[in-house]
Short mmCIF file of C-alpha atoms and ligand atoms in Angstrom, two decimals:
data_model
loop_
_atom_site.label_atom_id
_atom_site.label_comp_id
_atom_site.label_asym_id
_atom_site.label_seq_id
_atom_site.Cartn_x
_atom_site.Cartn_y
_atom_site.Cartn_z
CA MET A 5 0.00 0.00 0.00
CA GLU A 6 1.23 3.44 -0.91
CA ASP A 7 2.13 6.05 1.76
CA LEU A 8 -0.05 9.14 1.39
CA PRO A 9 1.17 12.56 2.51
CA ARG A 10 -0.33 12.88 5.98
CA ILE A 11 -0.79 15.50 8.66
CA ALA A 12 1.46 15.03 11.67
CA LEU A 13 1.65 16.79 15.02
CA ILE A 14 4.95 16.49 16.88
CA THR A 15 4.99 17.81 20.43
CA GLY A 16 8.25 19.37 21.57
CA ALA A 17 9.58 19.69 18.03
CA SER A 18 11.54 22.91 18.50
CA ARG A 19 14.71 21.00 19.41
CA GLY A 20 16.40 17.65 19.84
CA ILE A 21 14.61 14.43 18.96
CA GLY A 22 11.32 16.18 18.01
CA ARG A 23 13.12 18.43 15.52
CA SER A 24 14.85 15.44 14.00
CA ILE A 25 11.52 13.59 13.58
CA ALA A 26 10.03 16.70 11.92
CA LEU A 27 12.84 16.81 9.36
CA LYS A 28 12.62 13.08 8.64
CA LEU A 29 8.84 13.31 8.06
CA ALA A 30 9.30 16.37 5.87
CA GLU A 31 11.46 14.25 3.53
CA SER A 32 8.32 12.16 2.87
CA GLY A 33 6.16 15.20 2.13
CA HIS A 34 4.02 15.08 5.26
CA LYS A 35 2.51 18.31 6.56
CA ILE A 36 3.94 19.01 9.98
CA ALA A 37 2.68 20.87 13.03
CA ILE A 38 5.68 21.80 15.13
CA ASN A 39 4.67 22.24 18.76
CA TYR A 40 6.85 24.19 21.18
CA ASN A 41 6.37 25.58 24.65
CA SER A 42 8.94 28.32 25.23
CA HIS A 43 11.43 28.49 22.34
CA LYS A 44 9.49 30.11 19.48
CA GLU A 45 12.62 31.08 17.54
CA ASP A 46 13.85 27.49 17.56
CA ALA A 47 10.43 26.30 16.34
CA GLU A 48 10.56 28.90 13.53
CA LYS A 49 13.99 27.60 12.51
CA VAL A 50 12.63 24.04 12.34
CA LEU A 51 9.72 25.26 10.21
CA LYS A 52 12.18 26.87 7.76
CA GLU A 53 14.10 23.59 7.59
CA VAL A 54 10.86 21.67 6.96
CA GLU A 55 9.93 24.10 4.17
CA SER A 56 13.39 23.86 2.62
CA LEU A 57 12.78 20.11 2.31
CA GLY A 58 9.70 20.92 0.22
CA SER A 59 7.08 20.26 2.90
CA GLU A 60 4.44 22.43 4.50
CA GLY A 61 4.22 23.14 8.22
CA ILE A 62 3.08 25.41 11.01
CA ILE A 63 4.36 26.17 14.47
CA VAL A 64 2.01 25.99 17.41
CA LYS A 65 2.64 26.99 21.01
CA ALA A 66 1.13 24.89 23.79
CA ASN A 67 2.12 23.55 27.15
CA VAL A 68 1.10 19.90 26.82
CA SER A 69 0.50 19.62 30.56
CA LYS A 70 -2.50 21.99 30.25
CA LEU A 71 -5.65 20.46 28.79
CA ASN A 72 -7.04 23.80 27.54
CA GLU A 73 -3.77 24.60 25.71
CA VAL A 74 -3.73 21.14 24.11
CA GLN A 75 -7.33 21.65 22.95
CA GLU A 76 -6.44 25.06 21.46
CA MET A 77 -3.37 23.57 19.76
CA ILE A 78 -5.41 20.81 18.14
CA ASN A 79 -8.09 23.25 16.99
CA PHE A 80 -5.38 25.46 15.49
CA VAL A 81 -3.74 22.55 13.65
CA GLU A 82 -7.10 21.33 12.32
CA GLU A 83 -8.00 24.81 11.05
CA ASN A 84 -4.62 25.45 9.45
CA LEU A 85 -3.43 22.04 8.23
CA GLY A 86 -6.32 19.57 8.65
CA ASN A 87 -7.12 16.55 10.84
CA ILE A 88 -4.16 15.10 12.69
CA GLU A 89 -3.42 11.63 11.35
CA ILE A 90 -0.03 11.02 12.98
CA LEU A 91 0.70 12.08 16.54
CA TYR A 92 4.15 12.04 18.12
CA ASN A 93 4.01 12.53 21.88
CA ASN A 94 7.60 13.64 22.24
CA ALA A 95 7.58 16.65 24.60
CA GLY A 96 9.29 15.73 27.82
CA ILE A 97 11.18 17.17 30.76
CA ILE A 98 13.37 15.97 33.60
CA SER A 99 13.64 17.26 37.16
CA ASP A 100 16.12 14.91 38.78
CA SER A 101 16.84 14.38 42.46
CA LEU A 102 17.00 11.54 44.95
CA LEU A 103 13.63 10.63 46.42
CA MET A 104 14.59 11.98 49.85
CA ARG A 105 15.11 15.43 48.30
CA MET A 106 12.40 15.33 45.65
CA LYS A 107 9.68 17.90 46.15
CA PRO A 108 6.10 16.87 45.39
CA GLU A 109 5.95 19.69 42.81
CA ASP A 110 8.98 18.20 40.97
CA PHE A 111 7.18 14.87 40.83
CA ASP A 112 3.95 16.48 39.59
CA ARG A 113 5.62 18.67 36.95
CA VAL A 114 7.34 15.69 35.32
CA ILE A 115 4.26 13.46 35.47
CA ASP A 116 2.04 16.29 34.19
CA THR A 117 4.24 17.03 31.17
CA ASN A 118 5.42 13.57 30.20
CA LEU A 119 2.49 11.32 31.09
CA LYS A 120 -0.56 13.57 31.34
CA GLY A 121 0.61 15.51 28.27
CA THR A 122 0.66 12.21 26.36
CA PHE A 123 -2.82 11.39 27.68
CA TYR A 124 -4.27 14.82 26.74
CA CYS A 125 -2.83 14.88 23.22
CA THR A 126 -3.81 11.28 22.48
CA LYS A 127 -7.32 11.70 23.91
CA LEU A 128 -7.99 14.80 21.84
CA CYS A 129 -6.62 13.34 18.59
CA ILE A 130 -8.03 9.82 18.77
CA ASN A 131 -11.68 10.59 17.91
CA ASN A 132 -10.83 11.90 14.47
CA MET A 133 -8.47 8.97 13.89
CA ILE A 134 -11.30 6.59 14.81
CA LYS A 135 -13.71 8.45 12.52
CA ASN A 136 -11.19 8.33 9.65
CA ARG A 137 -10.32 4.68 10.33
CA TRP A 138 -6.62 5.46 10.16
CA GLY A 139 -4.11 6.79 12.63
CA ARG A 140 -0.67 6.52 14.16
CA VAL A 141 0.29 7.41 17.71
CA ILE A 142 4.00 7.22 18.51
CA ASN A 143 5.04 7.93 22.07
CA ILE A 144 8.61 8.74 23.05
CA SER A 145 9.52 7.23 26.40
CA SER A 146 12.99 6.26 27.64
CA VAL A 147 15.02 3.19 28.60
CA VAL A 148 14.79 4.39 32.18
CA GLY A 149 11.07 3.64 31.94
CA ILE A 150 12.22 0.03 31.57
CA ARG A 151 15.20 -0.17 33.92
CA GLY A 152 14.67 2.76 36.36
CA ASN A 153 17.44 5.14 37.34
CA ILE A 154 18.82 6.67 40.51
CA GLY A 155 17.57 10.26 40.86
CA GLN A 156 14.87 9.82 38.23
CA SER A 157 11.96 8.23 40.13
CA ASN A 158 9.57 10.87 38.75
CA TYR A 159 10.88 10.64 35.18
CA SER A 160 11.12 6.85 35.06
CA ALA A 161 7.60 6.53 36.53
CA SER A 162 6.27 8.93 33.87
CA LYS A 163 7.93 6.91 31.10
CA ALA A 164 6.86 3.52 32.49
CA GLY A 165 3.33 4.96 32.65
CA ILE A 166 3.58 5.76 28.95
CA HIS A 167 4.39 2.09 28.29
CA SER A 168 1.20 0.77 29.92
CA PHE A 169 -0.86 3.64 28.51
CA THR A 170 0.36 2.74 25.02
CA LYS A 171 -0.45 -0.95 25.38
CA SER A 172 -3.97 -0.18 26.67
CA ILE A 173 -4.81 2.32 23.92
CA ALA A 174 -3.30 0.01 21.29
CA LYS A 175 -5.86 -2.63 22.34
CA GLU A 176 -8.73 -0.11 22.41
CA VAL A 177 -8.23 1.13 18.84
CA ALA A 178 -6.66 -1.89 17.10
CA THR A 179 -9.69 -2.65 14.94
CA ARG A 180 -9.78 0.92 13.58
CA ASN A 181 -6.52 0.82 11.63
CA ILE A 182 -4.78 2.82 14.34
CA THR A 183 -1.47 1.73 15.79
CA VAL A 184 -0.01 2.97 19.06
CA ASN A 185 3.65 2.35 19.80
CA VAL A 186 6.55 3.51 21.93
CA ILE A 187 10.11 4.38 21.07
CA ALA A 188 12.34 4.13 24.13
CA PRO A 189 15.60 5.98 23.45
CA GLY A 190 18.72 5.53 25.52
CA TYR A 191 20.98 8.54 26.15
CA VAL A 192 20.81 10.85 23.14
CA SER A 193 22.94 13.98 22.59
CA THR A 194 20.46 16.83 23.08
CA ALA A 195 19.99 19.78 25.44
CA THR A 196 18.74 17.28 28.05
CA THR A 197 21.99 15.32 28.18
CA ASN A 198 24.43 18.12 27.35
CA VAL A 199 24.07 19.39 30.92
CA LEU A 200 25.38 16.15 32.46
CA SER A 201 28.77 16.43 34.15
CA GLU A 202 31.74 14.56 32.67
CA LYS A 203 31.67 12.26 35.72
CA VAL A 204 28.03 11.30 35.12
CA LYS A 205 28.61 10.90 31.37
CA LYS A 206 31.50 8.51 32.10
CA GLU A 207 29.33 6.42 34.40
CA VAL A 208 26.45 6.34 31.89
CA MET A 209 28.89 5.26 29.16
CA SER A 210 29.76 2.17 31.22
CA TRP A 211 26.11 1.05 30.92
CA ILE A 212 26.03 1.34 27.13
CA PRO A 213 27.46 -1.63 25.18
CA MET A 214 28.04 0.64 22.14
CA GLN A 215 30.05 3.02 24.34
CA ARG A 216 28.52 6.21 22.96
CA PHE A 217 25.42 8.37 23.19
CA GLY A 218 22.93 8.22 20.33
CA GLU A 219 22.11 11.11 18.00
CA PRO A 220 18.58 12.47 17.37
CA GLU A 221 19.02 11.38 13.73
CA GLU A 222 19.27 7.79 14.99
CA ILE A 223 15.80 7.98 16.57
CA ALA A 224 14.02 9.68 13.65
CA PRO A 225 14.13 6.80 11.09
CA ILE A 226 12.21 4.35 13.29
CA ALA A 227 9.82 7.15 14.27
CA ALA A 228 9.11 7.75 10.58
CA PHE A 229 8.84 4.02 9.85
CA LEU A 230 6.14 3.49 12.49
CA ALA A 231 3.96 6.03 10.65
CA LYS A 232 4.19 4.11 7.37
CA GLU A 233 1.67 1.71 5.83
CA GLU A 234 4.31 -1.03 6.01
CA ALA A 235 4.22 -0.74 9.83
CA ARG A 236 0.45 -1.36 10.03
CA TYR A 237 0.70 -4.68 11.91
CA ILE A 238 2.98 -3.33 14.65
CA THR A 239 1.06 -2.08 17.67
CA GLY A 240 1.52 -1.88 21.44
CA GLU A 241 5.25 -2.35 20.92
CA ILE A 242 8.13 -0.74 22.83
CA ILE A 243 11.12 -0.31 20.55
CA ARG A 244 14.39 0.50 22.28
CA VAL A 245 16.92 2.63 20.42
CA ASP A 246 19.64 2.68 23.06
CA GLY A 247 22.93 1.20 21.84
CA GLY A 248 22.09 -1.90 23.86
CA MET A 249 21.70 -0.15 27.21
CA ALA A 250 18.62 -2.07 28.35
CA ILE A 251 19.64 -5.52 27.03
P1 NDP B 26 14.97 18.60 24.50
O1 NDP B 26 15.11 19.09 25.89
O2 NDP B 26 16.07 18.75 23.53
O3 NDP B 26 13.63 19.22 23.88
C1 NDP B 26 12.44 19.11 24.59
C2 NDP B 26 11.32 19.57 23.71
O4 NDP B 26 10.11 19.43 24.45
C3 NDP B 26 11.45 21.03 23.35
O5 NDP B 26 10.99 21.21 22.04
C4 NDP B 26 10.53 21.72 24.35
O6 NDP B 26 9.95 22.92 23.84
C5 NDP B 26 9.45 20.69 24.50
N1 NDP B 26 8.73 20.81 25.76
C6 NDP B 26 9.18 20.73 27.02
N2 NDP B 26 8.17 20.90 27.89
C7 NDP B 26 7.05 21.09 27.14
C8 NDP B 26 5.70 21.31 27.45
N3 NDP B 26 5.27 21.37 28.72
N4 NDP B 26 4.83 21.45 26.44
C9 NDP B 26 5.23 21.40 25.16
N5 NDP B 26 6.51 21.19 24.79
C10 NDP B 26 7.39 21.03 25.79
O7 NDP B 26 14.52 17.06 24.65
P2 NDP B 26 14.99 15.74 23.91
O8 NDP B 26 14.96 15.91 22.44
O9 NDP B 26 16.22 15.28 24.59
O10 NDP B 26 13.83 14.74 24.37
C11 NDP B 26 12.67 14.52 23.60
C12 NDP B 26 11.93 13.35 24.22
O11 NDP B 26 12.78 12.21 24.24
C13 NDP B 26 11.50 13.58 25.67
O12 NDP B 26 10.26 12.99 25.91
C14 NDP B 26 12.58 12.88 26.46
O13 NDP B 26 12.13 12.47 27.73
C15 NDP B 26 12.86 11.70 25.55
N6 NDP B 26 14.16 11.10 25.77
C16 NDP B 26 15.31 11.83 25.62
C17 NDP B 26 16.54 11.22 25.85
C18 NDP B 26 17.83 11.96 25.72
O14 NDP B 26 18.86 11.38 26.13
N7 NDP B 26 17.89 13.14 25.14
C19 NDP B 26 16.62 9.82 26.28
C20 NDP B 26 15.35 9.16 26.37
C21 NDP B 26 14.19 9.79 26.13
P3 NDP B 26 10.52 24.37 24.20
O15 NDP B 26 12.01 24.27 24.12
O16 NDP B 26 9.94 25.27 23.19
O17 NDP B 26 10.04 24.65 25.58
#
């Protein structure tokens, strides 16, 4: 079956992995809604890159942890590009500390952005996908959602929550030609990991059989593949892209 040009929303696409997914999709001629929260200039740069690849796009500001902002974002995308057919729940944050020092608000902020944001965006996109009898939801989690990590109880819980959420929704919508999957990256060179100290980076490296961090461009191809017709029988799956870290 041929791949049609589709309409995709990528949350947190102003930088890092989200930006890389936007550029990969643009190569296939999809129309792309680039969501950002605080870095408008970065989102505008991504839009220019998308357009230079011959695709159409828009930027759209929304904090995915706020239901009303997610609703406004989806309305804006539908009015300006059309119904969202492919959703990438990629926006995510960290707020690391050991449990004994973790403030309840640090726990809430991470859960609200990573897990509730995924819930809000999926909930508000799924009805149209069901109506159209076609859809793709691709959630970006993390290997720490599988193996846990010291200082990341909030983050790893949010990502593990995404895993079970994905499996449940995959079952709910399987008969409607909609697939719901997870990509679980390992450590990837982005703003999130650039702040790690050399000491921490060295320790992390000892966990990775490939002995290096990944690049955003190494996540984007599988993210694009999961949106294709060829991937139609893959659902409820968690695909690690982690240099072997969670083997
Ligand atoms: P970056 O920090 O490079 O970028 C984060 C993106 O998310 C930005 O575009 C940012 O927008 C957006 N964002 C943050 N908070 C919100 C919010 N509340 N609402 C909407 N957008 C928001 O992240 P990465 O590229 O590193 O990470 C992308 C995803 O991959 C995340 O879910 C992360 O947990 C996951 N991941 C990353 C790994 C890594 O090593 N880098 C490893 C495993 C998973 P803006 O800048 O405009 O605020």
